[in-house]
XYZ file of C-alpha atoms in Angstrom:
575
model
C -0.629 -1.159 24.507
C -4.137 -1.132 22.197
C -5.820 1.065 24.861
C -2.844 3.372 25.023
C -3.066 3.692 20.974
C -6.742 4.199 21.135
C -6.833 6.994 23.853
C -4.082 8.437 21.895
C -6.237 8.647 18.816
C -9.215 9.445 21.070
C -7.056 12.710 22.375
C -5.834 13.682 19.013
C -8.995 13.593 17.488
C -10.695 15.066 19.853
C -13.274 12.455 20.107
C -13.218 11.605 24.160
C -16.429 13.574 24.373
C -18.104 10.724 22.083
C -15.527 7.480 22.475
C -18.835 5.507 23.615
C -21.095 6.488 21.259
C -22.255 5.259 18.157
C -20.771 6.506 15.061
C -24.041 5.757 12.970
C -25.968 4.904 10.076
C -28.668 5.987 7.340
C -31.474 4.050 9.491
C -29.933 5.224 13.102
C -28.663 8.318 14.031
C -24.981 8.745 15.545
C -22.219 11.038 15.723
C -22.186 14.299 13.651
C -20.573 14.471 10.055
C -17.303 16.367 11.440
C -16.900 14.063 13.847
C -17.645 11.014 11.410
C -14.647 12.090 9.700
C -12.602 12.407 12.330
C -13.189 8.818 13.044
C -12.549 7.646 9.250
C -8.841 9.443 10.382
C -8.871 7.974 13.341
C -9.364 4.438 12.132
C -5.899 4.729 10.294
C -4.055 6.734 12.576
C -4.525 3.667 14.943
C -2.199 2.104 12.319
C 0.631 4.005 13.499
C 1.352 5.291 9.753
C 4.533 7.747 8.785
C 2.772 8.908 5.809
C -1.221 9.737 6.151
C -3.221 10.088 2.592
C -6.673 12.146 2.961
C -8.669 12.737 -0.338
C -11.034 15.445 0.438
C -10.865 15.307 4.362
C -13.439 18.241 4.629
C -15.960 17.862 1.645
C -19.245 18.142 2.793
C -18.608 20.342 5.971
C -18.821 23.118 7.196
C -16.015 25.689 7.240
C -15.953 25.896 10.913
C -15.769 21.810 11.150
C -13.872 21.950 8.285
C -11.099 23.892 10.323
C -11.493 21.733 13.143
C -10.518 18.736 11.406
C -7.315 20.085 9.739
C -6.195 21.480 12.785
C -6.699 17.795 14.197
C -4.394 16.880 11.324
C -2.025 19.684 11.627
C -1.065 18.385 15.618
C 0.199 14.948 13.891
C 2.992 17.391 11.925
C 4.612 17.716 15.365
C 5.362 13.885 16.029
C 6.623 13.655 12.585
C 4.073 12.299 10.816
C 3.274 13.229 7.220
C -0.367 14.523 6.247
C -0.590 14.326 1.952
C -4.501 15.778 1.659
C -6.523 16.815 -1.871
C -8.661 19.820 -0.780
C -11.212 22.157 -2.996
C -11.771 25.939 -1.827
C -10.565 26.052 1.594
C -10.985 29.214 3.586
C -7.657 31.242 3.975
C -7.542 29.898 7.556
C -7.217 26.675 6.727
C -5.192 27.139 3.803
C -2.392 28.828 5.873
C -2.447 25.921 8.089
C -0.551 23.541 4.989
C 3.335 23.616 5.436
C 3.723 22.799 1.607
C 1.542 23.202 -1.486
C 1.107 21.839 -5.357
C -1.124 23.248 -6.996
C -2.345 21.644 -10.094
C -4.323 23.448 -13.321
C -5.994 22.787 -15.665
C -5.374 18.747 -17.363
C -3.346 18.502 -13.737
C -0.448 20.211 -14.695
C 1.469 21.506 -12.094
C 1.207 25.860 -11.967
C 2.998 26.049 -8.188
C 4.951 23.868 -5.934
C 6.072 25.199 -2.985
C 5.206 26.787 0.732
C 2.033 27.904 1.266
C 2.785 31.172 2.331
C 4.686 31.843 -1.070
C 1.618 31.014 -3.318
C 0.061 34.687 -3.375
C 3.705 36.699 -3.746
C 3.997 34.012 -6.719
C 0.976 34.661 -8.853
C 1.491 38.669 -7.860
C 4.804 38.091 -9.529
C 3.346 37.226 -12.785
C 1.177 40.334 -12.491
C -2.400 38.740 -11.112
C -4.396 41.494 -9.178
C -6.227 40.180 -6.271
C -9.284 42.398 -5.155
C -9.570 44.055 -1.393
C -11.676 41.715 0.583
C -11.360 38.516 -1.674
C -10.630 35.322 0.109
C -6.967 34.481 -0.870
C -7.368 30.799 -0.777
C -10.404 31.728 -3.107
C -8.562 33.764 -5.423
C -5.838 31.402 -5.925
C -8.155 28.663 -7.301
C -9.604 31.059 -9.357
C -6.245 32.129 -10.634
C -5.237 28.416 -11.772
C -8.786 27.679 -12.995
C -8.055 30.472 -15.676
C -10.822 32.818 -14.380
C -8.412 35.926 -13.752
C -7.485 38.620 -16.081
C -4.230 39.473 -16.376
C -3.823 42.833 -17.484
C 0.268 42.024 -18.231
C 0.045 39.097 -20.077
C -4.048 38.210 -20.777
C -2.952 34.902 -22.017
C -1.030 34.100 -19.361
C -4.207 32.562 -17.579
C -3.743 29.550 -20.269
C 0.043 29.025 -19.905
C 0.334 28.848 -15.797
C 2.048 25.607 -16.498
C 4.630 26.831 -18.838
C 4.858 29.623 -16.721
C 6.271 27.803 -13.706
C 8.023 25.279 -16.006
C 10.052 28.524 -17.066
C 10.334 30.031 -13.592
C 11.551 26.776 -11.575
C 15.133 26.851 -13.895
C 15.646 30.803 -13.083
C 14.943 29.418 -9.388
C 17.542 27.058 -9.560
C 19.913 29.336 -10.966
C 19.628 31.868 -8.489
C 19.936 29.231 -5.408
C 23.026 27.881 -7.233
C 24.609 31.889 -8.181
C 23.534 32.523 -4.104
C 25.847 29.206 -2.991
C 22.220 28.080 -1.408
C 22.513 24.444 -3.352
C 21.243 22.849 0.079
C 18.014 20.800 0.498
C 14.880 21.093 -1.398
C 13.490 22.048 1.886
C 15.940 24.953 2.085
C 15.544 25.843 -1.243
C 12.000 26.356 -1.099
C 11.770 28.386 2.427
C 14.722 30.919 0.348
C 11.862 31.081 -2.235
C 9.171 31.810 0.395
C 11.597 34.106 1.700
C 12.416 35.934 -1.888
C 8.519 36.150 -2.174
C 7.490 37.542 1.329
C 10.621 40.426 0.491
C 9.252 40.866 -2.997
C 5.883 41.443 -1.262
C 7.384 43.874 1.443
C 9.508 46.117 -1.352
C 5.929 46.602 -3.404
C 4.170 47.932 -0.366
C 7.020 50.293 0.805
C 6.902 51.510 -3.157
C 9.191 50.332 -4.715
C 7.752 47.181 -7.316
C 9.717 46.336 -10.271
C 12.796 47.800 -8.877
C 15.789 45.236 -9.915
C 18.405 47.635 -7.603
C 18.180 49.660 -4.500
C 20.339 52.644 -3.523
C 21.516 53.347 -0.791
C 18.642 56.092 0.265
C 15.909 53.589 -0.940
C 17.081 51.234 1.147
C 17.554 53.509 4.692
C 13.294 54.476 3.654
C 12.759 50.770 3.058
C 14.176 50.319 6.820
C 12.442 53.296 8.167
C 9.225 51.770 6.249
C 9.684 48.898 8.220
C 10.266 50.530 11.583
C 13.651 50.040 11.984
C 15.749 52.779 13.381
C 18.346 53.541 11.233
C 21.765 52.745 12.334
C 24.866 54.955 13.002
C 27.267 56.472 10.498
C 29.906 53.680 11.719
C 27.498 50.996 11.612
C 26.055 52.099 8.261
C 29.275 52.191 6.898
C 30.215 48.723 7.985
C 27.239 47.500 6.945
C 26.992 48.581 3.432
C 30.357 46.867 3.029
C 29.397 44.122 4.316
C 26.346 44.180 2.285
C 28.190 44.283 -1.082
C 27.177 47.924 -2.253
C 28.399 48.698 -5.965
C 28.309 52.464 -6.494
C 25.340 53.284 -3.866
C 23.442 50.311 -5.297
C 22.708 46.790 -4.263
C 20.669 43.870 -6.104
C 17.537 42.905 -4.820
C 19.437 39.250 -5.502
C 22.276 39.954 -3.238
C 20.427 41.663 -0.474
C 18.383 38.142 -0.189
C 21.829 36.896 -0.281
C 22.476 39.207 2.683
C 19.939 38.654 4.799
C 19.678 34.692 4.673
C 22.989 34.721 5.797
C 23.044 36.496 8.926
C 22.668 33.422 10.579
C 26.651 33.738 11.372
C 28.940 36.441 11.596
C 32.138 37.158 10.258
C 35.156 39.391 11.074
C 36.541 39.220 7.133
C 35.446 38.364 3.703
C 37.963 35.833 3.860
C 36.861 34.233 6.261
C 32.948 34.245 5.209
C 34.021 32.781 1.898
C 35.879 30.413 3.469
C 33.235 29.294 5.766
C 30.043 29.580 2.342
C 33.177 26.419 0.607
C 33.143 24.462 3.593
C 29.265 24.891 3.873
C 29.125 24.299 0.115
C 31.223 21.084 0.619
C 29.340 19.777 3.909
C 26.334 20.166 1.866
C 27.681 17.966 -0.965
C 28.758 14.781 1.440
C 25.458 15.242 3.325
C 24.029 15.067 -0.067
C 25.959 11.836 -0.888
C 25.285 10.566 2.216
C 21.541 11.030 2.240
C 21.705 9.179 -1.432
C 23.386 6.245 0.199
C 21.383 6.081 3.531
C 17.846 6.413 1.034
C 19.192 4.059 -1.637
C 18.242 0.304 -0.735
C 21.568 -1.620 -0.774
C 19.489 -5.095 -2.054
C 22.088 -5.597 -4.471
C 20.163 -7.941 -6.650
C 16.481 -9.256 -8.036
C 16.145 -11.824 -5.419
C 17.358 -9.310 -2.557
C 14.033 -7.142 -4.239
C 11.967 -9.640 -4.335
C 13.278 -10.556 -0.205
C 12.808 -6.991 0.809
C 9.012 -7.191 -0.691
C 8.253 -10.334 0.239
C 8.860 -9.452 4.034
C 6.854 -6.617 3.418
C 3.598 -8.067 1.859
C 3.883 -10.678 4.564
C 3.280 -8.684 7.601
C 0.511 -6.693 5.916
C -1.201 -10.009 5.269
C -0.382 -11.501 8.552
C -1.779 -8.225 10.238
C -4.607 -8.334 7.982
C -5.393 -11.765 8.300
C -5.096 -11.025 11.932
C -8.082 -8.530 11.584
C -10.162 -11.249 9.927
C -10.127 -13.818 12.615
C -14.375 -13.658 12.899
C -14.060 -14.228 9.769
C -11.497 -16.999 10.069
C -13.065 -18.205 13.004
C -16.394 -19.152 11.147
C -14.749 -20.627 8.365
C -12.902 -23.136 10.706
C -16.172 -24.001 12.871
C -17.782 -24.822 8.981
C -14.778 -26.833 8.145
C -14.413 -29.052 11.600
C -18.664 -29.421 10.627
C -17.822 -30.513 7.524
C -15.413 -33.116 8.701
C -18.212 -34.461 11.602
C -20.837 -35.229 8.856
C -18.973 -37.062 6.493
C -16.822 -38.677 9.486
C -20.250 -39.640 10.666
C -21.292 -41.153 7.630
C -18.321 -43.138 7.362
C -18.595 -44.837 10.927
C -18.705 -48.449 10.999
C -18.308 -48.928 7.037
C -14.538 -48.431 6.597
C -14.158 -52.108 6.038
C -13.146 -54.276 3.931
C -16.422 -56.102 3.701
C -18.733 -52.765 2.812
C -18.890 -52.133 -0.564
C -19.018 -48.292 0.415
C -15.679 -47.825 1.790
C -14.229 -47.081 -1.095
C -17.095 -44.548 -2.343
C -17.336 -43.325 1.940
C -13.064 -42.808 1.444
C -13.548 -41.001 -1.862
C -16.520 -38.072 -0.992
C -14.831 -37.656 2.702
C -11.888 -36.399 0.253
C -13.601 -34.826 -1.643
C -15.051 -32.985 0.982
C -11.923 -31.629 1.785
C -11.283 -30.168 -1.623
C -14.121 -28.559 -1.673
C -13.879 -26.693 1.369
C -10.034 -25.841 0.430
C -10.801 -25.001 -3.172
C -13.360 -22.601 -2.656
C -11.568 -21.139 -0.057
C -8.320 -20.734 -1.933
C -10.750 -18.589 -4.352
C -10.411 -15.929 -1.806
C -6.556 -15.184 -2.446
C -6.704 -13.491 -5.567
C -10.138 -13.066 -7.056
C -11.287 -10.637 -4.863
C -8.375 -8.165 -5.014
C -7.080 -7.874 -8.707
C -7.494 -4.398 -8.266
C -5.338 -4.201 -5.620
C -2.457 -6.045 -7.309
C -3.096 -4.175 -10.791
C -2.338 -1.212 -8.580
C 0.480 -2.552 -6.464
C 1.869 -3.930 -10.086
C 1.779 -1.055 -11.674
C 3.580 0.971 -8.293
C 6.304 -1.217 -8.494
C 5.870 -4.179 -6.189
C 7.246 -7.231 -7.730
C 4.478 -10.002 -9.168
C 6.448 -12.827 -7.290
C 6.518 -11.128 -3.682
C 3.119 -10.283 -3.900
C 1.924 -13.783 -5.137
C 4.178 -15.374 -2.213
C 3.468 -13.663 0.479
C 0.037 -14.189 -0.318
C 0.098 -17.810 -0.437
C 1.899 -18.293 2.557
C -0.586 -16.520 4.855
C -3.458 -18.456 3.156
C -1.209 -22.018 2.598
C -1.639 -21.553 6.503
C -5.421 -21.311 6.829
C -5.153 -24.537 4.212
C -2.874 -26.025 6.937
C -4.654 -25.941 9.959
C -8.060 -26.617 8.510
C -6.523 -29.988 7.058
C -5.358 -31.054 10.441
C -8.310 -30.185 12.397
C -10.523 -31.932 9.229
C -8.119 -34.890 9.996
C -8.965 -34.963 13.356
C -12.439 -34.271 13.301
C -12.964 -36.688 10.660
C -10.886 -39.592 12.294
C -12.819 -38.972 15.326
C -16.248 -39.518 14.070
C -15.584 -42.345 11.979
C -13.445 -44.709 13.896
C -11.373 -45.210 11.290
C -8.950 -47.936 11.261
C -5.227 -47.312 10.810
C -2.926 -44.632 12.780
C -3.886 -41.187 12.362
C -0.586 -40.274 10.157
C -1.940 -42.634 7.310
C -5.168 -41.015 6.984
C -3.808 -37.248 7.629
C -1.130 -37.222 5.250
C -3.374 -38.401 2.305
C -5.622 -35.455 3.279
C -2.968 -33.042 3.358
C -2.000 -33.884 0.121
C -6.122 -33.330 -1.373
C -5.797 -30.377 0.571
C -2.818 -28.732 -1.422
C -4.082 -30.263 -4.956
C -7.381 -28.416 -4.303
C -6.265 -25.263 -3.431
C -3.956 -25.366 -6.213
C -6.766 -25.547 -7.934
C -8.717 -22.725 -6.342
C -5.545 -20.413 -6.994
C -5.254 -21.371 -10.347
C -9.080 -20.695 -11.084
C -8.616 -16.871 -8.847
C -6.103 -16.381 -11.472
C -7.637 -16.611 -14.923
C -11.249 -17.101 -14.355
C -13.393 -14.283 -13.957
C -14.188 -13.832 -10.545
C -17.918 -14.000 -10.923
C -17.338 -17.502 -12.343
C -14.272 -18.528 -10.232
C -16.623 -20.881 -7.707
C -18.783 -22.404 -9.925
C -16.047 -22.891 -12.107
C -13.920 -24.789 -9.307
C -16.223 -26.759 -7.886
C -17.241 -27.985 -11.325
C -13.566 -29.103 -12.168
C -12.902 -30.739 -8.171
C -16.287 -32.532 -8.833
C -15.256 -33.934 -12.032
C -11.459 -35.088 -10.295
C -12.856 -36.899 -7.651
C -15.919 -38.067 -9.327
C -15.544 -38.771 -13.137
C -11.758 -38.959 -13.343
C -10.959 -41.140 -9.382
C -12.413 -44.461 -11.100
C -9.813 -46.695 -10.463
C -12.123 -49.223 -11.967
C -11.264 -47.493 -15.647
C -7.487 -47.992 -14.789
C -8.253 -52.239 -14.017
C -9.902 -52.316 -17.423
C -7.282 -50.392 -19.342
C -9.975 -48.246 -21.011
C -7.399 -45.601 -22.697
C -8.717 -42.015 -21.976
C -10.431 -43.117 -19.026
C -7.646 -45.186 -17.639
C -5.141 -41.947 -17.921
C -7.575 -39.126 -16.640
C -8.363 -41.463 -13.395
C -4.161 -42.199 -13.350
C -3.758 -38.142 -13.451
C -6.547 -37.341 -10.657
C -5.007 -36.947 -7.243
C -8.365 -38.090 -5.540
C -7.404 -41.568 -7.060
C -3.900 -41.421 -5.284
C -5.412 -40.068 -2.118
C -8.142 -42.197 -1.621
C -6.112 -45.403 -2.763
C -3.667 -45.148 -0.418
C -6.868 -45.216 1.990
C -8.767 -47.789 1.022
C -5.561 -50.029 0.120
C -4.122 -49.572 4.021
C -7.419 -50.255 5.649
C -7.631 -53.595 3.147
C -4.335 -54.754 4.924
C -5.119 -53.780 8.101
C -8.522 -55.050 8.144
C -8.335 -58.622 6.829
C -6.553 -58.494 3.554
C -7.589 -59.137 0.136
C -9.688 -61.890 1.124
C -12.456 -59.878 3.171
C -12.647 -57.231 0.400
C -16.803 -57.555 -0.784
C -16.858 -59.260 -4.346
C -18.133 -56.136 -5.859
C -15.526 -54.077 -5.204
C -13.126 -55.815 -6.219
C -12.367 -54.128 -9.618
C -11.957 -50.851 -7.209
C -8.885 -52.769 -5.313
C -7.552 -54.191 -8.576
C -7.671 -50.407 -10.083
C -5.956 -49.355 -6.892
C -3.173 -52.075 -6.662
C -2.784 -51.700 -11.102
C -1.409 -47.955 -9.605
C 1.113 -49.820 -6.749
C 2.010 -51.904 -9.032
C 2.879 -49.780 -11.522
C 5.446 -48.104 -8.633
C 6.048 -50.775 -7.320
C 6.675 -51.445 -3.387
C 4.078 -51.878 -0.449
C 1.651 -49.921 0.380
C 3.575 -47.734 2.808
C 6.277 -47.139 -1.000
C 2.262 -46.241 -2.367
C 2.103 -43.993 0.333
C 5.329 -41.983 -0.599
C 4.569 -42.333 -4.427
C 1.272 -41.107 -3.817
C 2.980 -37.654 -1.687
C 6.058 -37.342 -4.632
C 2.793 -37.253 -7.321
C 0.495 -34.839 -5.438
C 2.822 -32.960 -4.161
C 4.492 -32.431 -8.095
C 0.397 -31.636 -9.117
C -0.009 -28.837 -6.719
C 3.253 -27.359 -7.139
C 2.915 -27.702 -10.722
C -0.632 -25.653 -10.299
C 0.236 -22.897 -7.457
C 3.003 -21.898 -10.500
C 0.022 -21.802 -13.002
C -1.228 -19.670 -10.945
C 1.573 -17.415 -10.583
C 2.083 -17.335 -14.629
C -1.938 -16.777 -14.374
C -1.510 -13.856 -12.272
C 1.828 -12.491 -14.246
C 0.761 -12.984 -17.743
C -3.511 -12.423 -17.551
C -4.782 -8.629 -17.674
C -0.935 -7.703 -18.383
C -2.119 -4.401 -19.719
C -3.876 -3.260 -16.107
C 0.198 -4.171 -14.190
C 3.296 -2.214 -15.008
């Protein structure tokens, strides 16, 4: 399925000639520039996209790559794909090669919307002069850089915004007076059309006529090389035409002629038909409005619809980072085998370092999840700003987020778990000393999503690691909470490393001798410990649950800080 993508690209492109090659640096030379940018397009063409975005596809080539490249583009028009592009002076060439066209003036107000084939009729309308030999794509930017006389209005070079502002309502008007209310695609190919005609009357001589008689019209036809019909037919078709008194509108004969796409054998009957058209057009309308219009229904069907959204872009782009992931799991699974390491052979009652061994093992893990968690936000407030301010709801893009990384949190915990377990013997089943790592693992990357939040990001890690050193250093002294010591007491009762690690070090105490073989010294540790079990109440399996139910409430209690971090800081940069 990949290599079927990639050949297609390779095909489209046209880059089969140079698929093994490489594309290229300052210090090594690759693939030519043309063909460099044909691989930048290629890259998200692999994608599969319906809409493709190209700022300046062609800047910095040459007019023949140039050409090459937009012709590239031009092929993906034909399996439905749309191509939006910014370009700057293109050669007529490639300028006939758009289907559509905005042009935009000066301040980037818009001076012409419409096909590209009706931009020169449109500026010849307002009585702009282009010279023999000039390149028309040339002359246009010209005209809307204000750098063309115009010898009927010389102002008019200043007020090409106004001047389409005006002409779009008699547009409208005429579509609606013609019965042509049908798509804006329709609508603009009858202006195309209006223009090319325009164009065609000037050169057979008669510009600035608003009527036609009947003998103008048979030269216009001879003009064109058409051989002029019979008496009958003339007759008929001068009828059918809508001649007043030898004459016919320029308006009506576009009429006319758009609508020879069916015949008729009365007026009757073509009226009849334009109503029904007019009326098919109207549900088709109403139906389009429908079928386009998401039926969500409500705020949380929004935020569903988003959230769905956001999280297959971040699976599929956490999916592209697995090197990335990859290394960080290797670093985390090391992590676990040198503190597990360290702890082998002292998780005893009778070492005075179990407790401190329990505690920095822990700690360990916060770390590593903290910093980590750093990675969710801080790095792409830019990207949200812009997402914000497009629409996309804070709470869908904050969730989806979090999921996708609440993942990576996962499965680094259980493998640190195992890891860990494995190099230090540890006593007890596995469960008791997983689910007290689990629980450091979602307090510290509360942390680390609070801190991506509201911390500048050139200070988010420092600024994490500072405040996960002083929670499981400073503020995890259970010995604080055996002497009462106020402050102390409280900041070590509100640290989840003293929950985490006292559920440790108080199962492996009564599975490893009891209170007896604890070492004299660290006794005040155990008393600090069992002052928190007590204070719940139960065994130490009821300290285990207690323990979950209060880290659990912390890192909830955080991940929303972060969301209000993310909604309420920089509110000026989101919608």
């Amino acid at each position: 399925m990949i290599n079927n993508i990639v050949e297609d690209v390779l095909n489209v492109m046209q880059l089969l000639d140079v698929q093994h090659s490489l594309v290229g640096n300052v210090e090594k030379r690759g693939i030519s520039g043309g063909q460099r940018k044909r691989v930048n397009i290629g890259l998200e063409l692999a994608a599969r996209p319906k809409v493709l975005m190209l700022d300046e596809p062609t800047s910095g080539l040459d007019a023949s790559t140039a050409l090459e490249i937009i012709r590239s583009v031009k092929r993906l028009t034909g399996i439905g794909m749309t191509v939006v592009m910014v370009v700057h002076q293109p050669r007529y060439s490639l300028f006939t090669l758009f289907d559509d066209l905005l042009l935009l003036g000066l301040g980037g107000r818009t001076v012409y919307s419409g096909k590209s084939e009706g931009a020169l009729p449109y500026f010849r309308h307002l009585g702009f002069q282009m010279p023999q030999h000039e390149n028309p794509a040339d002359w246009v930017v010209d005209v809307i850089s204000g750098k063309v006389w115009n010898e009927k209005d010389p102002t008019l070079s200043r007020k090409l915004p106004e001047a389409w502002a005006e002409f779009m309502p008699n547009l409208t008007a005429l579509l609606i007076d013609l019965e042509m209310q049908d798509t804006a695609e329709e609508q603009i190919d009858s202006f195309a059309f209006t223009m090319a005609l325009d164009a065609k009357l000037s050169s057979a001589g008669y510009k600035d006529i608003d009527d036609l008689s009947q003998e103008q019209f048979l030269s216009f036809l001879e003009f064109l090389q058409i051989q002029k019909p019979s008496d009958a037919a003339w007759a008929h078709l001068t009828e059918r035409m809508g001649f007043e008194d030898g004459f016919i509108s320029q308006q009506r004969l576009v009429s006319f002629l758009l609508g020879l796409t069916g015949s008729f054998s009365s007026q009757d009957e073509a009226e009849d038909v334009a109503s029904e058209a007019s009326n098919m057009t109207k549900q088709r309308f109403i139906s389009w409005i429908r079928r386009k219009k998401p039926r969500l229904g409500g705020h949380h069907q929004r935020f569903l619809f988003q959230y769905l959204i956001l999280l297959h872009q971040n699976s599929l782009r956490w999916a592209r980072d697995w090197k990335h992931k990859l290394i960080s799991t290797c670093l985390s699974m090391f992590t676990a085998a040198v503190f597990g390491t360290q702890c082998k052979q002292k998780l005893i009652p009778e070492n005075i370092l179990c407790p401190g061994k329990i505690s920095t093992s822990q700690l360990a893990l916060g770390l590593v999840c903290g910093v980590v968690s750093l990675q969710i936000f801080s790095l792409d407030r830019p990207l949200f700003w812009r997402e914000s301010a497009s629409g996309v709801g804070v709470a869908a893009f904050y969730w989806a987020r979090l999921t996708v990384a609440l993942f990576d949190v996962l499965v680094w915990c259980y493998l640190y778990a195992t890891v860990w377990v494995s190099f230090a013997q540890a006593p007890c089943s596995f469960w008791l000393w997983l689910i007290p790592f689990r629980m450091t693992a979602l307090c510290a990357s509360g942390v680390g999503v609070f801190m991506s939040t509201v911390v500048p990001k050139q200070s988010t890690t420092l600024a994490t690691t500072v405040l996960l050193l002083v929670m499981g250093g400073a503020l995890s002294d259970p010995e604080s909470i055996a002497e009462s010591e106020g402050l102390g007491s409280a900041l070590a009762f509100l640290s989840p490393f003293t929950w985490t690690a006292g559920e440790n070090y108080l199962a492996v105490i009564e599975v490893s001798g009891g209170e007896e073989a604890v070492d004299f010294f660290a006794i005040p540790i155990m008393e600090g410990y069992q002052k928190i079990l007590q204070c719940l109440g139960g065994s130490a399996l009821g300290y285990l649950h207690s323990a979950s139910i209060f880290c659990s409430i912390f890192g909830v209690i955080l991940l929303m800080f972060g969301y209000f971090g993310l909604r309420f800081v920089h509110r000026g940069k989101q919608a």
